[in-house]
Amino acid sequence: MIIVIKNNPDKKQMDNLVKWIKGLGLDIHMSKGDNTTIMGLIGDTSVVDEDLIRSLDIVESVKRIQEPYKNANRKFHPEDTIVNVDGHLFGGGHFQLIAGPCSVESEEQVIAVAKAVKAAGATVLRGGAFKPRTSPYAFQGLREEGLRILSVAKHEVGMPVITEIMDIKHLPLFEDVDIIQVGARNMQNFELLKELGKTRKPILLKRGMAATIEEWLMSAEYIMSEGNMDVILCERGIRTFEPYTRNTLDLSAIPVLKELTHLPILVDPSHASGLARLVLPLSLASVGAGADGLEIEVHNDPVHALCDGAQSLRPEQFEDLVRRIDVMLPVVGKERDK
Amino acid sequence: MIIVIKNNPDKKQMDNLVKWIKGLGLDIHMSKGDNTTIMGLIGDTSVVDEDLIRSLDIVESVKRIQEPYKNANRKFHPEDTIVNVDGHLFGGGHFQLIAGPCSVESEEQVIAVAKAVKAAGATVLRGGAFKPRTSPYAFQGLREEGLRILSVAKHEVGMPVITEIMDIKHLPLFEDVDIIQVGARNMQNFELLKELGKTRKPILLKRGMAATIEEWLMSAEYIMSEGNMDVILCERGIRTFEPYTRNTLDLSAIPVLKELTHLPILVDPSHASGLARLVLPLSLASVGAGADGLEIEVHNDPVHALCDGAQSLRPEQFEDLVRRIDVMLPVVGKERDK
Amino acid sequence: MIIVIKNNPDKKQMDNLVKWIKGLGLDIHMSKGDNTTIMGLIGDTSVVDEDLIRSLDIVESVKRIQEPYKNANRKFHPEDTIVNVDGHLFGGGHFQLIAGPCSVESEEQVIAVAKAVKAAGATVLRGGAFKPRTSPYAFQGLREEGLRILSVAKHEVGMPVITEIMDIKHLPLFEDVDIIQVGARNMQNFELLKELGKTRKPILLKRGMAATIEEWLMSAEYIMSEGNMDVILCERGIRTFEPYTRNTLDLSAIPVLKELTHLPILVDPSHASGLARLVLPLSLASVGAGADGLEIEVHNDPVHALCDGAQSLRPEQFEDLVRRIDVMLPVVGKERDK
Amino acid sequence: MIIVIKNNPDKKQMDNLVKWIKGLGLDIHMSKGDNTTIMGLIGDTSVVDEDLIRSLDIVESVKRIQEPYKNANRKFHPEDTIVNVDGHLFGGGHFQLIAGPCSVESEEQVIAVAKAVKAAGATVLRGGAFKPRTSPYAFQGLREEGLRILSVAKHEVGMPVITEIMDIKHLPLFEDVDIIQVGARNMQNFELLKELGKTRKPILLKRGMAATIEEWLMSAEYIMSEGNMDVILCERGIRTFEPYTRNTLDLSAIPVLKELTHLPILVDPSHASGLARLVLPLSLASVGAGADGLEIEVHNDPVHALCDGAQSLRPEQFEDLVRRIDVMLPVVGKERDK
């Protein structure tokens, strides 16, 4: 970490800063120029609060040289992490398809969709039981009953399942869930992340709507620092000024993350745009950008299921998508898991 | 709500949509032009999921006419809500100052700051016990012990206290807290909001870093829909591309909110900028914009307390700020509570 | 266009608004509900200033039903526009590669790069002569001399050329240029757009850094409204809060634009990220999203040319990219022009 | 400038970088740690292209220590610049009000507004002759005729005038204009800025909709580097995700700019929000934030002038605003010019 000190700093404040830094177990390399003094901090600076130093009167600016994340950092773990979900491998050149309905509605619905997406190539079944909704008056999901239905479908069809957790107090209900999903709105629910870090289940961590890549990795670090190394990242769009799409899918984040971290990275093209007709092009774009898999909404009954049909593909559209992905995967050096 | 239908819509989908809307208890006013059909929905549309309709194949666009929030809506409650905190009134022309240290560190520290800010004009004492930190390796606050210290200071100095909650499981620890604060990162932690709605304590709800004004009011609605009407809003900056300040304080939001809602609105200028030297000008700007009060960090020991001194004012700076605010308040038709 | 009127509007203002709208040659369909009056405007609303109406005291909100662009609108021109550049077709299922150095430096450099990229599959040569630079102290390009060099390379190698214009007074220098590029910073330089609309040269219009898709199409409309229909759009990233990449490439814009407009759409992955190592994944992502071509920086001398080597690929990297694109193109139903 | 080099850099590229930097006349202070090599550049780094170095393969990150602007930098010119407009002083504790109609429509209109705003305290008359409009079909201003009318009003009422330039070819028409305004869309029209730098007229430079503070100062630098030091900055809102206001007024920028530069800083609250009813609170907020003046739209005929009445105050609202500002100014240590 490099700290640029203002001209003619107050001596007492300067001494305090030096003493405080040394108290954190760090060494200082001081370099005085004509107009600026630069302090180089040597040692493990992940404990240092950058914002705090930046706000001191005598400090002009601060720059971190080392990334503040360790467990998630590719520098310290050059090999790809491979997360094993019931035999299906995430990361390390494997490509996975997670698919299923937006909301769990009934056993019939979930089982039908599960069979269809499995036949088309999906390896993990998704389905929302707890639904985070902007409005308290909107449908909040089937909750406990939804988890029960997912479990039935899982064993009936023979597919591991993923579903979202919204509060740590619901954790006991997730025993039969194979991947626990943390939604965008909870990406910085630190108490939740720490508790999930104490479990041994794979966690799919969605990017917060306004989270920087570094903050996202720090949230992964929260989970990993408690001992759970099976974190899968999932890009789902960030908030920008563009009103046409619900969110702007940030596909540059994929190759950037591939440099910074060893964790597997998926993309959710359904939620990012909120428009079913954008799912196909955004899925192919995600493959091109280097994603390790996709999480896609698929529903089974386009005519009657209004709610479910919103941002979802029909099974035959999903099949078509998989066929196209299969042509593309060799170009990016990946193989689809079956 | 107005739904614009695409040219030559699929008849079956159109029938489904109409049936589904009527099933929600709404009437439809259909208006067919040469190129477009427009459906006007009549009735309580707060139950209708706008995103869902927008994503239908036959729909070109959707526009809400009625706001989706009710309890928080000024249209239905034209009078200002006044929240009473131990005799101190928030809203309705009253101006309140909340002040105190960023983090609770010791009884001595908190009591000293509390006495200083009370003398200068603050009516509520703030102090962080549970601290949301981007890094798992950073200091997470004194937690339970911090709440105990706040309680001691409250009774010793005679000031109501406000502090942040990070997980609903900690609620029993907040019994002696006068205002419970929900931080920006938890603005859409809906399970937490619902539980806080069941309490009868005033809730200070900070705006999420990327939350629209409407989403913020919907989060207030989550609390109010459970019966707790004592919600105080607090603007603390939104995330933009500008790197110089940590966040961009959105002061236009103040007069906009004054139109849309009857709830009191504060501003936190300390966290928005992250720079103590911006607190004075941003506080005066907030008063000019029409805020009902400020939440400000004040620390007592500029020389030794590095951490605390970061984005905080010293007591004498806080006093100076209060003097300036007092000159301004008549201009905006407000009176400072004492 | 739909105008939602506030409750109990001032009668005089209401009359004025109605008179003004009728004066624009539009009809009004008035629909009065319990709480709201809704005015539907019938006729060509492209002349109506939406912002202006929104800001009236009696108006609650405004919603455009018809897009404000006509010439660029796919509704009125369902077939893809195909822009013919010296026999190379842009749009309509054709895929084009524009490649060349960031800045024109010398005849030798440009000719060498031109030969290399032509051999690898590029059909148009790019090269900056006028360079928009944030700093007045940075190299501003070879300007007139740069255009002369481009012209020499064009005839020597036999490739049409594209280069950026920064001020309409330079137009006479662009006679031998085949596509005139308008950079992101000039996307709303309306006087420039109008003058380019009077030429008959193809215009490549880059998206402004903070431009919405609609504003971008309105800028295309500025060119087209003067009679020049040969407009090619080029996405190059928008500004967001993410600091890791210079800009965030908005690939959702590609399929959205394919719906809204008939104009060809390219992507510039080099400028968006500012990092050569992201060009390959972002190029493949662009192909997946449905782009009609790419504009890519390629330089010839990685060791000596510091400036040029910045965000550029080396020729062998460009060749590798083209090979991968060729595998992908059938997946998106496109064919590369040769 | 500090350059952080990656682990085990390619030696040839490293030598090239060193040679290139020295070729720019800079010295290098090299500091090798275990994992990182840090190069400190000593000398005038304003000529160095930061983006370019950042994009090199061997570079991990770059940090500028010195600001890239010189003439606009408060470090080198600690005293406030005071711009003299016909005896009215901008900066240095003086507070100025610029007011007038959005668009120039007729002599009668402009003269009437001019007299009203002058009586209320405005010192400079504003009025748009060339109007930058998103749509080519919208009214583009009276152009030459508008400038003629402004000139008539200027001499009739006795007030200096400000109006916007959209293309340098119109400069000869601006001879009788006292301050030339550069609009947000032209903030990075570098050819225009350079030409304006050769004039000796004060330039009011609005912030671009997505411009960082540093880029804005670099645009001021473009003007100043050509010899014209009379630059006035004007904040007018930046683009964010919030849809309620047209733009988000960034008032934190005011105190930040006061640190970074010696140039006077105004705020335009009318354009930022696009809503007349927000002008009063945002004006008071701007005064609180430390602005040196305001540029406000005022129209004279609320009933008939639809277009003009949009985001404008009526004269009596403007008078009321001035009365309130006068109470506030002593709080921020400013005095209103009369």
Tab-separated table of N, CA, C and O in Angstrom, chain D residues 181-228:
chain	number	residue	atom	x	y	z
D	181	GLN	N	-20.640	30.317	-23.450
D	181	GLN	CA	-20.918	29.090	-22.705
D	181	GLN	C	-20.620	27.865	-23.571
D	181	GLN	O	-20.998	27.808	-24.735
D	182	VAL	N	-19.923	26.874	-22.963
D	182	VAL	CA	-19.717	25.579	-23.616
D	182	VAL	C	-20.620	24.587	-22.901
D	182	VAL	O	-20.507	24.406	-21.685
D	183	GLY	N	-21.527	23.965	-23.635
D	183	GLY	CA	-22.506	23.070	-23.028
D	183	GLY	C	-21.917	21.716	-22.666
D	183	GLY	O	-20.803	21.362	-23.084
D	184	ALA	N	-22.679	20.964	-21.882
D	184	ALA	CA	-22.220	19.672	-21.385
D	184	ALA	C	-21.795	18.749	-22.524
D	184	ALA	O	-20.796	18.038	-22.435
D	185	ARG	N	-22.547	18.762	-23.620
D	185	ARG	CA	-22.257	17.836	-24.729
D	185	ARG	C	-20.976	18.194	-25.464
D	185	ARG	O	-20.445	17.395	-26.207
D	186	ASN	N	-20.519	19.429	-25.297
D	186	ASN	CA	-19.287	19.847	-25.970
D	186	ASN	C	-18.099	19.936	-25.025
D	186	ASN	O	-17.052	20.428	-25.416
D	187	MET	N	-18.251	19.448	-23.801
D	187	MET	CA	-17.159	19.601	-22.835
D	187	MET	C	-15.865	18.955	-23.321
D	187	MET	O	-14.780	19.356	-22.949
D	188	GLN	N	-15.979	17.922	-24.143
D	188	GLN	CA	-14.764	17.310	-24.694
D	188	GLN	C	-14.690	17.480	-26.211
D	188	GLN	O	-14.134	16.633	-26.903
D	189	ASN	N	-15.244	18.572	-26.713
D	189	ASN	CA	-15.050	18.952	-28.113
D	189	ASN	C	-13.744	19.734	-28.143
D	189	ASN	O	-13.709	20.966	-28.063
D	190	PHE	N	-12.650	18.976	-28.229
D	190	PHE	CA	-11.335	19.568	-27.964
D	190	PHE	C	-10.942	20.651	-28.978
D	190	PHE	O	-10.277	21.614	-28.632
D	191	GLU	N	-11.371	20.471	-30.233
D	191	GLU	CA	-11.036	21.476	-31.248
D	191	GLU	C	-11.724	22.806	-30.900
D	191	GLU	O	-11.124	23.878	-31.046
D	192	LEU	N	-12.938	22.726	-30.427
D	192	LEU	CA	-13.668	23.930	-30.001
D	192	LEU	C	-12.968	24.589	-28.809
D	192	LEU	O	-12.761	25.808	-28.780
D	193	LEU	N	-12.572	23.764	-27.836
D	193	LEU	CA	-11.928	24.312	-26.629
D	193	LEU	C	-10.635	25.040	-26.984
D	193	LEU	O	-10.351	26.123	-26.463
D	194	LYS	N	-9.865	24.426	-27.882
D	194	LYS	CA	-8.593	25.068	-28.253
D	194	LYS	C	-8.835	26.427	-28.901
D	194	LYS	O	-8.144	27.397	-28.602
D	195	GLU	N	-9.839	26.500	-29.771
D	195	GLU	CA	-10.106	27.783	-30.443
D	195	GLU	C	-10.599	28.825	-29.435
D	195	GLU	O	-10.214	29.996	-29.514
D	196	LEU	N	-11.421	28.386	-28.482
D	196	LEU	CA	-11.899	29.329	-27.464
D	196	LEU	C	-10.746	29.793	-26.576
D	196	LEU	O	-10.773	30.903	-26.034
D	197	GLY	N	-9.739	28.939	-26.450
D	197	GLY	CA	-8.556	29.316	-25.682
D	197	GLY	C	-7.769	30.441	-26.344
D	197	GLY	O	-6.990	31.137	-25.690
D	198	LYS	N	-7.997	30.616	-27.635
D	198	LYS	CA	-7.284	31.696	-28.356
D	198	LYS	C	-8.034	33.022	-28.280
D	198	LYS	O	-7.493	34.052	-28.646
D	199	THR	N	-9.312	32.980	-27.838
D	199	THR	CA	-10.042	34.243	-27.671
D	199	THR	C	-9.667	34.830	-26.321
D	199	THR	O	-8.950	34.207	-25.525
D	200	ARG	N	-10.167	36.010	-26.030
D	200	ARG	CA	-9.945	36.598	-24.695
D	200	ARG	C	-11.281	36.858	-23.995
D	200	ARG	O	-11.403	37.723	-23.156
D	201	LYS	N	-12.268	36.048	-24.330
D	201	LYS	CA	-13.562	36.178	-23.670
D	201	LYS	C	-13.666	35.146	-22.544
D	201	LYS	O	-13.172	34.031	-22.694
D	202	PRO	N	-14.323	35.516	-21.430
D	202	PRO	CA	-14.569	34.509	-20.387
D	202	PRO	C	-15.387	33.346	-20.956
D	202	PRO	O	-16.309	33.570	-21.752
D	203	ILE	N	-15.019	32.136	-20.543
D	203	ILE	CA	-15.701	30.920	-21.004
D	203	ILE	C	-16.360	30.262	-19.803
D	203	ILE	O	-15.696	30.000	-18.799
D	204	LEU	N	-17.654	29.996	-19.894
D	204	LEU	CA	-18.323	29.206	-18.861
D	204	LEU	C	-18.396	27.770	-19.365
D	204	LEU	O	-19.037	27.493	-20.372
D	205	LEU	N	-17.697	26.867	-18.654
D	205	LEU	CA	-17.547	25.484	-19.119
D	205	LEU	C	-18.420	24.560	-18.274
D	205	LEU	O	-18.125	24.304	-17.107
D	206	LYS	N	-19.485	24.059	-18.869
D	206	LYS	CA	-20.353	23.135	-18.131
D	206	LYS	C	-19.718	21.751	-18.061
D	206	LYS	O	-18.973	21.348	-18.958
D	207	ARG	N	-20.052	21.044	-16.991
D	207	ARG	CA	-19.540	19.684	-16.821
D	207	ARG	C	-20.283	18.726	-17.744
D	207	ARG	O	-21.514	18.800	-17.850
D	208	GLY	N	-19.551	17.853	-18.394
D	208	GLY	CA	-20.175	16.827	-19.225
D	208	GLY	C	-20.988	15.876	-18.360
D	208	GLY	O	-20.668	15.644	-17.189
D	209	MET	N	-22.002	15.296	-18.955
D	209	MET	CA	-22.958	14.460	-18.242
D	209	MET	C	-22.322	13.241	-17.571
D	209	MET	O	-22.864	12.692	-16.622
D	210	ALA	N	-21.194	12.801	-18.116
D	210	ALA	CA	-20.521	11.641	-17.526
D	210	ALA	C	-19.051	11.947	-17.293
D	210	ALA	O	-18.216	11.049	-17.285
D	211	ALA	N	-18.748	13.225	-17.095
D	211	ALA	CA	-17.343	13.613	-16.922
D	211	ALA	C	-16.938	13.530	-15.459
D	211	ALA	O	-17.660	13.991	-14.577
D	212	THR	N	-15.768	12.973	-15.219
D	212	THR	CA	-15.209	13.041	-13.875
D	212	THR	C	-14.723	14.467	-13.632
D	212	THR	O	-14.522	15.247	-14.570
D	213	ILE	N	-14.496	14.762	-12.384
D	213	ILE	CA	-13.980	16.086	-12.027
D	213	ILE	C	-12.631	16.317	-12.699
D	213	ILE	O	-12.350	17.394	-13.203
D	214	GLU	N	-11.802	15.282	-12.742
D	214	GLU	CA	-10.489	15.454	-13.362
D	214	GLU	C	-10.599	15.746	-14.862
D	214	GLU	O	-9.886	16.599	-15.389
D	215	GLU	N	-11.484	15.026	-15.543
D	215	GLU	CA	-11.660	15.288	-16.980
D	215	GLU	C	-12.162	16.703	-17.230
D	215	GLU	O	-11.788	17.352	-18.213
D	216	TRP	N	-13.042	17.144	-16.334
D	216	TRP	CA	-13.584	18.502	-16.465
D	216	TRP	C	-12.448	19.531	-16.357
D	216	TRP	O	-12.333	20.449	-17.167
D	217	LEU	N	-11.586	19.317	-15.367
D	217	LEU	CA	-10.460	20.241	-15.198
D	217	LEU	C	-9.501	20.148	-16.380
D	217	LEU	O	-8.885	21.139	-16.771
D	218	MET	N	-9.376	18.959	-16.975
D	218	MET	CA	-8.517	18.829	-18.161
D	218	MET	C	-9.112	19.605	-19.336
D	218	MET	O	-8.377	20.116	-20.179
D	219	SER	N	-10.437	19.683	-19.402
D	219	SER	CA	-11.055	20.465	-20.466
D	219	SER	C	-10.835	21.956	-20.231
D	219	SER	O	-10.593	22.717	-21.174
D	220	ALA	N	-10.886	22.365	-18.956
D	220	ALA	CA	-10.521	23.757	-18.631
D	220	ALA	C	-9.069	23.999	-19.042
D	220	ALA	O	-8.718	25.041	-19.600
D	221	GLU	N	-8.247	22.992	-18.797
D	221	GLU	CA	-6.821	23.102	-19.142
D	221	GLU	C	-6.630	23.304	-20.648
D	221	GLU	O	-5.718	24.018	-21.068
D	222	TYR	N	-7.455	22.650	-21.455
D	222	TYR	CA	-7.383	22.837	-22.913
D	222	TYR	C	-7.531	24.313	-23.274
D	222	TYR	O	-6.792	24.855	-24.095
D	223	ILE	N	-8.509	24.968	-22.634
D	223	ILE	CA	-8.734	26.391	-22.909
D	223	ILE	C	-7.560	27.213	-22.395
D	223	ILE	O	-7.004	28.062	-23.100
D	224	MET	N	-7.144	26.925	-21.163
D	224	MET	CA	-6.097	27.720	-20.524
D	224	MET	C	-4.740	27.518	-21.185
D	224	MET	O	-3.921	28.438	-21.216
D	225	SER	N	-4.500	26.322	-21.704
D	225	SER	CA	-3.191	26.056	-22.309
D	225	SER	C	-2.995	26.885	-23.573
D	225	SER	O	-1.879	27.029	-24.059
D	226	GLU	N	-4.100	27.434	-24.107
D	226	GLU	CA	-3.971	28.305	-25.281
D	226	GLU	C	-3.898	29.788	-24.880
D	226	GLU	O	-3.887	30.660	-25.737
D	227	GLY	N	-3.916	30.042	-23.563
D	227	GLY	CA	-3.701	31.414	-23.123
D	227	GLY	C	-4.891	32.115	-22.486
D	227	GLY	O	-4.733	33.173	-21.882
D	228	ASN	N	-6.080	31.537	-22.588
D	228	ASN	CA	-7.257	32.179	-22.002
D	228	ASN	C	-7.483	31.635	-20.589
D	228	ASN	O	-7.874	30.486	-20.411
